[in-house]
């Protein structure tokens, strides 16, 4: 037999109350309870605690069920209860408490899992929405490129290359003009950088005047629409002062120019 302090530090009392001890352990526990007042006091304290736990988790039986049991007992002989009735009652109470805790823990776990699943689903929905938006934008770009490609490869479209002179050696643009469709495109291949107060402008040369078709910027390395000018004899690019609207008298000498051979 172990000493009293060692016994109290073990879990024999708890397992005894829960009905989890074997015959040998039952004898040992009962012997300690009857021999040592400290063990007996610890036993009663633990018994009271377990009783409170069991009562807290117990549910009141329906009235009709109690009446049915009492009616049945009136016709049955009384059978003496064995000495372990308290242990069995506490065992069921403990089992009910454990089941309640397990159920509560499971509920929390599944709630958290459900929230995580909803968050993941929302992320997937957002990603699909972004992907669909990207696909739509790419389709629009492809459609625009396809139209531009068709226009550039149209047999009626004339191609003109404008190279810069000594004042703008690296300047190169390509003009695509279709007199049948009355469309004009300009492809800015390269434009030398200018001071901040200057800019490139493109012009249409007519019989008796020049018509401004817009500004060319080095940052716009793409096909740009420019106004179609009927009866244009040529195209030219000049360097002008920003903020000053040029005219025939103020226009600088061209840094690139080309004659057009278009029969309208």
PDB file of C-alpha atoms in Angstrom:
ATOM      1  CA  UNK A   1       0.000   0.000   0.000  1.00  0.00           C
ATOM      2  CA  UNK A   2       1.263   3.451  -0.883  1.00  0.00           C
ATOM      3  CA  UNK A   3       1.423   6.267   1.676  1.00  0.00           C
ATOM      4  CA  UNK A   4      -1.438   8.715   2.198  1.00  0.00           C
ATOM      5  CA  UNK A   5       0.172  11.732   0.440  1.00  0.00           C
ATOM      6  CA  UNK A   6       1.103   9.695  -2.605  1.00  0.00           C
ATOM      7  CA  UNK A   7      -2.440   8.360  -2.761  1.00  0.00           C
ATOM      8  CA  UNK A   8      -3.969  11.847  -2.642  1.00  0.00           C
ATOM      9  CA  UNK A   9      -1.689  13.019  -5.466  1.00  0.00           C
ATOM     10  CA  UNK A  10      -2.824  10.146  -7.674  1.00  0.00           C
ATOM     11  CA  UNK A  11      -6.066  10.047  -9.652  1.00  0.00           C
ATOM     12  CA  UNK A  12      -7.509   7.009  -7.897  1.00  0.00           C
ATOM     13  CA  UNK A  13     -10.250   9.007  -6.130  1.00  0.00           C
ATOM     14  CA  UNK A  14     -11.403  10.619  -9.384  1.00  0.00           C
ATOM     15  CA  UNK A  15     -11.416   7.312 -11.248  1.00  0.00           C
ATOM     16  CA  UNK A  16     -13.186   5.630  -8.305  1.00  0.00           C
ATOM     17  CA  UNK A  17     -16.006   8.199  -8.392  1.00  0.00           C
ATOM     18  CA  UNK A  18     -16.236   7.850 -12.171  1.00  0.00           C
ATOM     19  CA  UNK A  19     -16.510   4.075 -11.911  1.00  0.00           C
ATOM     20  CA  UNK A  20     -13.273   3.532 -13.818  1.00  0.00           C
ATOM     21  CA  UNK A  21     -11.373   1.480 -11.200  1.00  0.00           C
ATOM     22  CA  UNK A  22     -11.023  -2.287 -10.994  1.00  0.00           C
ATOM     23  CA  UNK A  23     -11.824  -4.498  -7.979  1.00  0.00           C
ATOM     24  CA  UNK A  24      -8.323  -4.229  -6.494  1.00  0.00           C
ATOM     25  CA  UNK A  25      -8.295  -0.440  -6.837  1.00  0.00           C
ATOM     26  CA  UNK A  26     -11.786  -0.221  -5.289  1.00  0.00           C
ATOM     27  CA  UNK A  27     -10.570  -2.078  -2.205  1.00  0.00           C
ATOM     28  CA  UNK A  28      -7.532   0.164  -1.943  1.00  0.00           C
ATOM     29  CA  UNK A  29      -9.557   3.388  -2.237  1.00  0.00           C
ATOM     30  CA  UNK A  30     -12.183   2.275   0.290  1.00  0.00           C
ATOM     31  CA  UNK A  31      -9.441   1.255   2.683  1.00  0.00           C
ATOM     32  CA  UNK A  32      -7.834   4.699   2.508  1.00  0.00           C
ATOM     33  CA  UNK A  33     -11.197   6.419   2.962  1.00  0.00           C
ATOM     34  CA  UNK A  34     -11.936   4.409   6.091  1.00  0.00           C
ATOM     35  CA  UNK A  35      -8.421   4.755   7.480  1.00  0.00           C
ATOM     36  CA  UNK A  36      -7.423   8.398   6.879  1.00  0.00           C
ATOM     37  CA  UNK A  37      -9.721  11.354   7.675  1.00  0.00           C
ATOM     38  CA  UNK A  38      -7.858  13.507   5.158  1.00  0.00           C
ATOM     39  CA  UNK A  39      -8.634  11.027   2.386  1.00  0.00           C
ATOM     40  CA  UNK A  40     -12.261  10.798   3.484  1.00  0.00           C
ATOM     41  CA  UNK A  41     -12.575  14.617   3.439  1.00  0.00           C
ATOM     42  CA  UNK A  42     -10.973  14.810  -0.023  1.00  0.00           C
ATOM     43  CA  UNK A  43     -13.356  12.123  -1.221  1.00  0.00           C
ATOM     44  CA  UNK A  44     -16.445  14.039  -0.027  1.00  0.00           C
ATOM     45  CA  UNK A  45     -15.190  17.318  -1.521  1.00  0.00           C
ATOM     46  CA  UNK A  46     -14.597  15.676  -4.881  1.00  0.00           C
ATOM     47  CA  UNK A  47     -17.967  13.949  -4.630  1.00  0.00           C
ATOM     48  CA  UNK A  48     -19.727  17.293  -4.045  1.00  0.00           C
ATOM     49  CA  UNK A  49     -17.943  18.937  -6.980  1.00  0.00           C
ATOM     50  CA  UNK A  50     -18.910  16.145  -9.342  1.00  0.00           C
ATOM     51  CA  UNK A  51     -22.481  16.296  -8.082  1.00  0.00           C
ATOM     52  CA  UNK A  52     -22.650  20.030  -8.870  1.00  0.00           C
ATOM     53  CA  UNK A  53     -21.287  19.410 -12.370  1.00  0.00           C
ATOM     54  CA  UNK A  54     -23.809  16.644 -12.968  1.00  0.00           C
ATOM     55  CA  UNK A  55     -26.703  18.752 -11.685  1.00  0.00           C
ATOM     56  CA  UNK A  56     -25.658  21.707 -13.843  1.00  0.00           C
ATOM     57  CA  UNK A  57     -25.871  19.550 -16.955  1.00  0.00           C
ATOM     58  CA  UNK A  58     -28.910  17.483 -15.980  1.00  0.00           C
ATOM     59  CA  UNK A  59     -32.227  17.977 -17.766  1.00  0.00           C
ATOM     60  CA  UNK A  60     -35.590  17.666 -16.040  1.00  0.00           C
ATOM     61  CA  UNK A  61     -37.507  14.652 -17.195  1.00  0.00           C
ATOM     62  CA  UNK A  62     -40.886  15.266 -18.835  1.00  0.00           C
ATOM     63  CA  UNK A  63     -43.847  14.984 -16.419  1.00  0.00           C
ATOM     64  CA  UNK A  64     -45.586  12.295 -18.454  1.00  0.00           C
ATOM     65  CA  UNK A  65     -42.419  10.175 -18.373  1.00  0.00           C
ATOM     66  CA  UNK A  66     -42.170  10.370 -14.575  1.00  0.00           C
ATOM     67  CA  UNK A  67     -45.836   9.427 -14.189  1.00  0.00           C
ATOM     68  CA  UNK A  68     -45.352   6.462 -16.507  1.00  0.00           C
ATOM     69  CA  UNK A  69     -42.363   5.235 -14.476  1.00  0.00           C
ATOM     70  CA  UNK A  70     -44.230   5.571 -11.161  1.00  0.00           C
ATOM     71  CA  UNK A  71     -47.208   3.690 -12.584  1.00  0.00           C
ATOM     72  CA  UNK A  72     -44.918   0.901 -13.740  1.00  0.00           C
ATOM     73  CA  UNK A  73     -43.207   0.717 -10.329  1.00  0.00           C
ATOM     74  CA  UNK A  74     -46.566   0.255  -8.589  1.00  0.00           C
ATOM     75  CA  UNK A  75     -46.896  -3.130 -10.329  1.00  0.00           C
ATOM     76  CA  UNK A  76     -43.318  -4.281  -9.864  1.00  0.00           C
ATOM     77  CA  UNK A  77     -41.585  -5.688  -6.762  1.00  0.00           C
ATOM     78  CA  UNK A  78     -39.107  -3.392  -5.126  1.00  0.00           C
ATOM     79  CA  UNK A  79     -35.525  -4.438  -5.807  1.00  0.00           C
ATOM     80  CA  UNK A  80     -32.889  -3.214  -3.323  1.00  0.00           C
ATOM     81  CA  UNK A  81     -30.341  -0.840  -4.847  1.00  0.00           C
ATOM     82  CA  UNK A  82     -26.725  -1.879  -4.696  1.00  0.00           C
ATOM     83  CA  UNK A  83     -24.017   0.160  -2.961  1.00  0.00           C
ATOM     84  CA  UNK A  84     -22.718   1.535  -6.238  1.00  0.00           C
ATOM     85  CA  UNK A  85     -25.871   3.546  -7.100  1.00  0.00           C
ATOM     86  CA  UNK A  86     -24.199   6.868  -6.240  1.00  0.00           C
ATOM     87  CA  UNK A  87     -21.179   5.966  -8.333  1.00  0.00           C
ATOM     88  CA  UNK A  88     -23.365   5.086 -11.308  1.00  0.00           C
ATOM     89  CA  UNK A  89     -25.336   8.327 -10.974  1.00  0.00           C
ATOM     90  CA  UNK A  90     -22.133  10.348 -10.847  1.00  0.00           C
ATOM     91  CA  UNK A  91     -20.743   8.364 -13.777  1.00  0.00           C
ATOM     92  CA  UNK A  92     -23.740   9.330 -15.919  1.00  0.00           C
ATOM     93  CA  UNK A  93     -23.475  12.922 -14.767  1.00  0.00           C
ATOM     94  CA  UNK A  94     -19.809  13.092 -15.692  1.00  0.00           C
ATOM     95  CA  UNK A  95     -20.514  11.467 -19.046  1.00  0.00           C
ATOM     96  CA  UNK A  96     -23.246  14.032 -19.698  1.00  0.00           C
ATOM     97  CA  UNK A  97     -20.871  16.875 -18.785  1.00  0.00           C
ATOM     98  CA  UNK A  98     -18.173  15.548 -21.099  1.00  0.00           C
ATOM     99  CA  UNK A  99     -20.701  15.094 -23.902  1.00  0.00           C
ATOM    100  CA  UNK A 100     -21.880  18.688 -23.426  1.00  0.00           C
ATOM    101  CA  UNK A 101     -18.317  20.015 -23.584  1.00  0.00           C
ATOM    102  CA  UNK A 102     -17.540  17.919 -26.649  1.00  0.00           C
ATOM    103  CA  UNK A 103     -20.689  19.151 -28.372  1.00  0.00           C
ATOM    104  CA  UNK A 104     -19.886  22.781 -27.534  1.00  0.00           C
ATOM    105  CA  UNK A 105     -16.315  22.370 -28.785  1.00  0.00           C
ATOM    106  CA  UNK A 106     -17.506  20.709 -31.966  1.00  0.00           C
ATOM    107  CA  UNK A 107     -20.009  23.494 -32.577  1.00  0.00           C
ATOM    108  CA  UNK A 108     -17.307  26.145 -32.233  1.00  0.00           C
ATOM    109  CA  UNK A 109     -14.947  24.165 -34.477  1.00  0.00           C
ATOM    110  CA  UNK A 110     -17.522  23.740 -37.252  1.00  0.00           C
ATOM    111  CA  UNK A 111     -18.553  27.392 -36.959  1.00  0.00           C
ATOM    112  CA  UNK A 112     -14.936  28.506 -37.429  1.00  0.00           C
ATOM    113  CA  UNK A 113     -14.487  26.075 -40.320  1.00  0.00           C
ATOM    114  CA  UNK A 114     -17.665  27.394 -41.957  1.00  0.00           C
ATOM    115  CA  UNK A 115     -16.482  31.005 -41.609  1.00  0.00           C
ATOM    116  CA  UNK A 116     -13.096  30.100 -43.116  1.00  0.00           C
ATOM    117  CA  UNK A 117     -14.841  28.323 -45.991  1.00  0.00           C
ATOM    118  CA  UNK A 118     -17.046  31.353 -46.650  1.00  0.00           C
ATOM    119  CA  UNK A 119     -13.979  33.630 -46.663  1.00  0.00           C
ATOM    120  CA  UNK A 120     -12.187  31.303 -49.100  1.00  0.00           C
ATOM    121  CA  UNK A 121     -15.256  31.194 -51.352  1.00  0.00           C
ATOM    122  CA  UNK A 122     -15.421  35.004 -51.374  1.00  0.00           C
ATOM    123  CA  UNK A 123     -11.736  35.207 -52.314  1.00  0.00           C
ATOM    124  CA  UNK A 124     -12.337  32.781 -55.193  1.00  0.00           C
ATOM    125  CA  UNK A 125     -15.379  34.796 -56.357  1.00  0.00           C
ATOM    126  CA  UNK A 126     -13.328  38.024 -56.279  1.00  0.00           C
ATOM    127  CA  UNK A 127     -10.487  36.401 -58.217  1.00  0.00           C
ATOM    128  CA  UNK A 128     -12.909  35.044 -60.827  1.00  0.00           C
ATOM    129  CA  UNK A 129     -14.483  38.494 -61.148  1.00  0.00           C
ATOM    130  CA  UNK A 130     -11.059  40.101 -61.646  1.00  0.00           C
ATOM    131  CA  UNK A 131     -10.097  37.393 -64.131  1.00  0.00           C
ATOM    132  CA  UNK A 132     -13.330  37.890 -66.081  1.00  0.00           C
ATOM    133  CA  UNK A 133     -12.716  41.645 -66.107  1.00  0.00           C
ATOM    134  CA  UNK A 134      -9.161  41.096 -67.392  1.00  0.00           C
ATOM    135  CA  UNK A 135     -10.469  38.757 -70.083  1.00  0.00           C
ATOM    136  CA  UNK A 136     -13.066  41.322 -71.180  1.00  0.00           C
ATOM    137  CA  UNK A 137     -10.425  44.063 -71.348  1.00  0.00           C
ATOM    138  CA  UNK A 138      -8.045  41.815 -73.289  1.00  0.00           C
ATOM    139  CA  UNK A 139     -10.841  40.929 -75.704  1.00  0.00           C
ATOM    140  CA  UNK A 140     -11.509  44.622 -76.276  1.00  0.00           C
ATOM    141  CA  UNK A 141      -7.800  45.247 -76.920  1.00  0.00           C
ATOM    142  CA  UNK A 142      -7.633  42.311 -79.322  1.00  0.00           C
ATOM    143  CA  UNK A 143     -10.716  43.550 -81.129  1.00  0.00           C
ATOM    144  CA  UNK A 144      -9.221  47.044 -81.462  1.00  0.00           C
ATOM    145  CA  UNK A 145      -5.904  45.617 -82.678  1.00  0.00           C
ATOM    146  CA  UNK A 146      -7.722  43.416 -85.155  1.00  0.00           C
ATOM    147  CA  UNK A 147      -9.555  46.431 -86.562  1.00  0.00           C
ATOM    148  CA  UNK A 148      -6.319  48.417 -86.811  1.00  0.00           C
ATOM    149  CA  UNK A 149      -4.582  45.484 -88.483  1.00  0.00           C
ATOM    150  CA  UNK A 150      -7.406  45.240 -91.019  1.00  0.00           C
ATOM    151  CA  UNK A 151      -7.191  48.963 -91.719  1.00  0.00           C
ATOM    152  CA  UNK A 152      -3.410  48.857 -92.157  1.00  0.00           C
ATOM    153  CA  UNK A 153      -3.599  45.882 -94.501  1.00  0.00           C
ATOM    154  CA  UNK A 154      -6.474  47.256 -96.526  1.00  0.00           C
ATOM    155  CA  UNK A 155      -5.386  47.463-100.206  1.00  0.00           C
ATOM    156  CA  UNK A 156      -6.785  51.002-100.339  1.00  0.00           C
ATOM    157  CA  UNK A 157      -4.540  52.185 -97.493  1.00  0.00           C
ATOM    158  CA  UNK A 158      -1.424  54.114 -98.499  1.00  0.00           C
ATOM    159  CA  UNK A 159       1.661  54.022 -96.280  1.00  0.00           C
ATOM    160  CA  UNK A 160       3.964  57.071 -95.896  1.00  0.00           C
ATOM    161  CA  UNK A 161       7.164  57.186 -93.844  1.00  0.00           C
ATOM    162  CA  UNK A 162       8.268  60.540 -92.423  1.00  0.00           C
ATOM    163  CA  UNK A 163      11.949  60.684 -91.429  1.00  0.00           C
ATOM    164  CA  UNK A 164      13.467  63.606 -89.575  1.00  0.00           C
ATOM    165  CA  UNK A 165      15.981  65.984 -91.087  1.00  0.00           C
ATOM    166  CA  UNK A 166      19.123  67.373 -89.457  1.00  0.00           C
ATOM    167  CA  UNK A 167      17.153  69.042 -86.702  1.00  0.00           C
ATOM    168  CA  UNK A 168      15.530  65.772 -85.629  1.00  0.00           C
ATOM    169  CA  UNK A 169      17.675  62.947 -86.950  1.00  0.00           C
ATOM    170  CA  UNK A 170      16.003  60.161 -84.965  1.00  0.00           C
ATOM    171  CA  UNK A 171      12.451  61.195 -85.779  1.00  0.00           C
ATOM    172  CA  UNK A 172      10.410  58.552 -87.560  1.00  0.00           C
ATOM    173  CA  UNK A 173       6.663  58.273 -88.023  1.00  0.00           C
ATOM    174  CA  UNK A 174       4.483  56.287 -90.393  1.00  0.00           C
ATOM    175  CA  UNK A 175       1.220  57.634 -91.777  1.00  0.00           C
ATOM    176  CA  UNK A 176      -1.551  55.333 -93.033  1.00  0.00           C
ATOM    177  CA  UNK A 177      -4.135  57.109 -95.185  1.00  0.00           C
ATOM    178  CA  UNK A 178      -7.196  55.533 -96.800  1.00  0.00           C
ATOM    179  CA  UNK A 179      -8.971  57.991 -99.121  1.00  0.00           C
ATOM    180  CA  UNK A 180     -11.838  55.578 -99.755  1.00  0.00           C
ATOM    181  CA  UNK A 181     -12.709  55.210 -96.081  1.00  0.00           C
ATOM    182  CA  UNK A 182     -11.510  58.766 -95.361  1.00  0.00           C
ATOM    183  CA  UNK A 183      -9.363  57.644 -92.428  1.00  0.00           C
ATOM    184  CA  UNK A 184      -5.865  58.624 -91.320  1.00  0.00           C
ATOM    185  CA  UNK A 185      -3.563  56.991 -88.761  1.00  0.00           C
ATOM    186  CA  UNK A 186      -0.136  57.998 -87.556  1.00  0.00           C
ATOM    187  CA  UNK A 187       2.306  55.548 -85.975  1.00  0.00           C
ATOM    188  CA  UNK A 188       4.848  57.308 -83.745  1.00  0.00           C
ATOM    189  CA  UNK A 189       7.961  55.145 -84.062  1.00  0.00           C
ATOM    190  CA  UNK A 190      10.459  57.538 -82.458  1.00  0.00           C
ATOM    191  CA  UNK A 191      10.536  61.196 -81.512  1.00  0.00           C
ATOM    192  CA  UNK A 192      13.648  62.898 -80.078  1.00  0.00           C
ATOM    193  CA  UNK A 193      13.075  64.580 -76.728  1.00  0.00           C
ATOM    194  CA  UNK A 194      12.381  68.316 -76.734  1.00  0.00           C
ATOM    195  CA  UNK A 195      12.695  71.035 -74.093  1.00  0.00           C
ATOM    196  CA  UNK A 196       9.670  71.270 -71.804  1.00  0.00           C
ATOM    197  CA  UNK A 197       8.357  74.387 -73.552  1.00  0.00           C
ATOM    198  CA  UNK A 198       8.294  72.774 -77.018  1.00  0.00           C
ATOM    199  CA  UNK A 199       6.237  70.094 -78.775  1.00  0.00           C
ATOM    200  CA  UNK A 200       5.842  68.269 -82.099  1.00  0.00           C
ATOM    201  CA  UNK A 201       2.839  69.082 -84.287  1.00  0.00           C
ATOM    202  CA  UNK A 202       1.690  67.471 -87.518  1.00  0.00           C
ATOM    203  CA  UNK A 203       0.262  69.410 -90.474  1.00  0.00           C
ATOM    204  CA  UNK A 204      -1.572  68.738 -93.707  1.00  0.00           C
ATOM    205  CA  UNK A 205      -0.285  70.749 -96.667  1.00  0.00           C
ATOM    206  CA  UNK A 206      -3.068  72.043 -98.945  1.00  0.00           C
ATOM    207  CA  UNK A 207      -2.849  74.113-102.121  1.00  0.00           C
ATOM    208  CA  UNK A 208      -3.032  77.448-100.343  1.00  0.00           C
ATOM    209  CA  UNK A 209      -2.811  76.722 -96.637  1.00  0.00           C
ATOM    210  CA  UNK A 210      -1.702  74.413 -93.851  1.00  0.00           C
ATOM    211  CA  UNK A 211      -4.114  72.569 -91.542  1.00  0.00           C
ATOM    212  CA  UNK A 212      -3.025  71.573 -88.043  1.00  0.00           C
ATOM    213  CA  UNK A 213      -3.788  67.880 -87.365  1.00  0.00           C
ATOM    214  CA  UNK A 214      -2.677  67.694 -83.734  1.00  0.00           C
ATOM    215  CA  UNK A 215       0.225  67.140 -81.339  1.00  0.00           C
ATOM    216  CA  UNK A 216       2.646  64.211 -81.372  1.00  0.00           C
ATOM    217  CA  UNK A 217       4.192  63.166 -78.064  1.00  0.00           C
ATOM    218  CA  UNK A 218       7.140  60.792 -77.492  1.00  0.00           C
ATOM    219  CA  UNK A 219       5.212  58.929 -74.794  1.00  0.00           C
ATOM    220  CA  UNK A 220       2.465  57.789 -77.194  1.00  0.00           C
ATOM    221  CA  UNK A 221       4.191  54.933 -79.005  1.00  0.00           C
ATOM    222  CA  UNK A 222       1.052  53.674 -80.712  1.00  0.00           C
ATOM    223  CA  UNK A 223      -1.250  54.255 -83.643  1.00  0.00           C
ATOM    224  CA  UNK A 224      -3.109  57.523 -83.309  1.00  0.00           C
ATOM    225  CA  UNK A 225      -6.102  58.796 -85.208  1.00  0.00           C
ATOM    226  CA  UNK A 226      -5.528  62.083 -87.036  1.00  0.00           C
ATOM    227  CA  UNK A 227      -8.131  64.036 -89.008  1.00  0.00           C
ATOM    228  CA  UNK A 228      -8.494  63.010 -92.613  1.00  0.00           C
ATOM    229  CA  UNK A 229      -7.904  66.013 -94.878  1.00  0.00           C
ATOM    230  CA  UNK A 230      -9.345  65.978 -98.344  1.00  0.00           C
ATOM    231  CA  UNK A 231      -7.116  67.283-101.165  1.00  0.00           C
ATOM    232  CA  UNK A 232      -3.999  67.195 -98.931  1.00  0.00           C
ATOM    233  CA  UNK A 233      -0.806  67.430-100.933  1.00  0.00           C
ATOM    234  CA  UNK A 234       1.567  66.475 -98.181  1.00  0.00           C
ATOM    235  CA  UNK A 235       2.244  65.984 -94.475  1.00  0.00           C
ATOM    236  CA  UNK A 236       4.790  67.755 -92.319  1.00  0.00           C
ATOM    237  CA  UNK A 237       5.961  67.767 -88.699  1.00  0.00           C
ATOM    238  CA  UNK A 238       7.157  70.928 -86.971  1.00  0.00           C
ATOM    239  CA  UNK A 239       8.487  71.932 -83.551  1.00  0.00           C
ATOM    240  CA  UNK A 240       6.304  74.593 -81.934  1.00  0.00           C
ATOM    241  CA  UNK A 241       6.159  76.518 -78.654  1.00  0.00           C
ATOM    242  CA  UNK A 242       3.684  75.088 -76.148  1.00  0.00           C
ATOM    243  CA  UNK A 243       0.695  77.227 -75.331  1.00  0.00           C
ATOM    244  CA  UNK A 244       0.910  79.260 -78.544  1.00  0.00           C
ATOM    245  CA  UNK A 245      -1.561  78.392 -81.265  1.00  0.00           C
ATOM    246  CA  UNK A 246       0.486  78.343 -84.473  1.00  0.00           C
ATOM    247  CA  UNK A 247      -0.729  79.561 -87.832  1.00  0.00           C
ATOM    248  CA  UNK A 248       0.649  79.712 -91.336  1.00  0.00           C
ATOM    249  CA  UNK A 249       2.732  82.757 -90.513  1.00  0.00           C
ATOM    250  CA  UNK A 250       4.179  81.501 -87.197  1.00  0.00           C
ATOM    251  CA  UNK A 251       4.704  77.850 -88.086  1.00  0.00           C
ATOM    252  CA  UNK A 252       8.320  76.763 -87.808  1.00  0.00           C
ATOM    253  CA  UNK A 253      10.088  75.089 -90.703  1.00  0.00           C
ATOM    254  CA  UNK A 254       9.316  71.356 -90.831  1.00  0.00           C
ATOM    255  CA  UNK A 255      11.668  68.800 -89.282  1.00  0.00           C
ATOM    256  CA  UNK A 256      10.045  66.082 -91.419  1.00  0.00           C
ATOM    257  CA  UNK A 257       7.800  66.228 -94.481  1.00  0.00           C
ATOM    258  CA  UNK A 258       6.503  64.091 -97.330  1.00  0.00           C
ATOM    259  CA  UNK A 259       4.351  64.510-100.418  1.00  0.00           C
ATOM    260  CA  UNK A 260       1.084  62.592-100.741  1.00  0.00           C
ATOM    261  CA  UNK A 261      -0.058  60.957-103.949  1.00  0.00           C
ATOM    262  CA  UNK A 262      -3.690  60.351-103.249  1.00  0.00           C
ATOM    263  CA  UNK A 263      -6.413  60.521-105.840  1.00  0.00           C
ATOM    264  CA  UNK A 264      -9.742  61.228-104.160  1.00  0.00           C
TER     265      UNK A 264
END
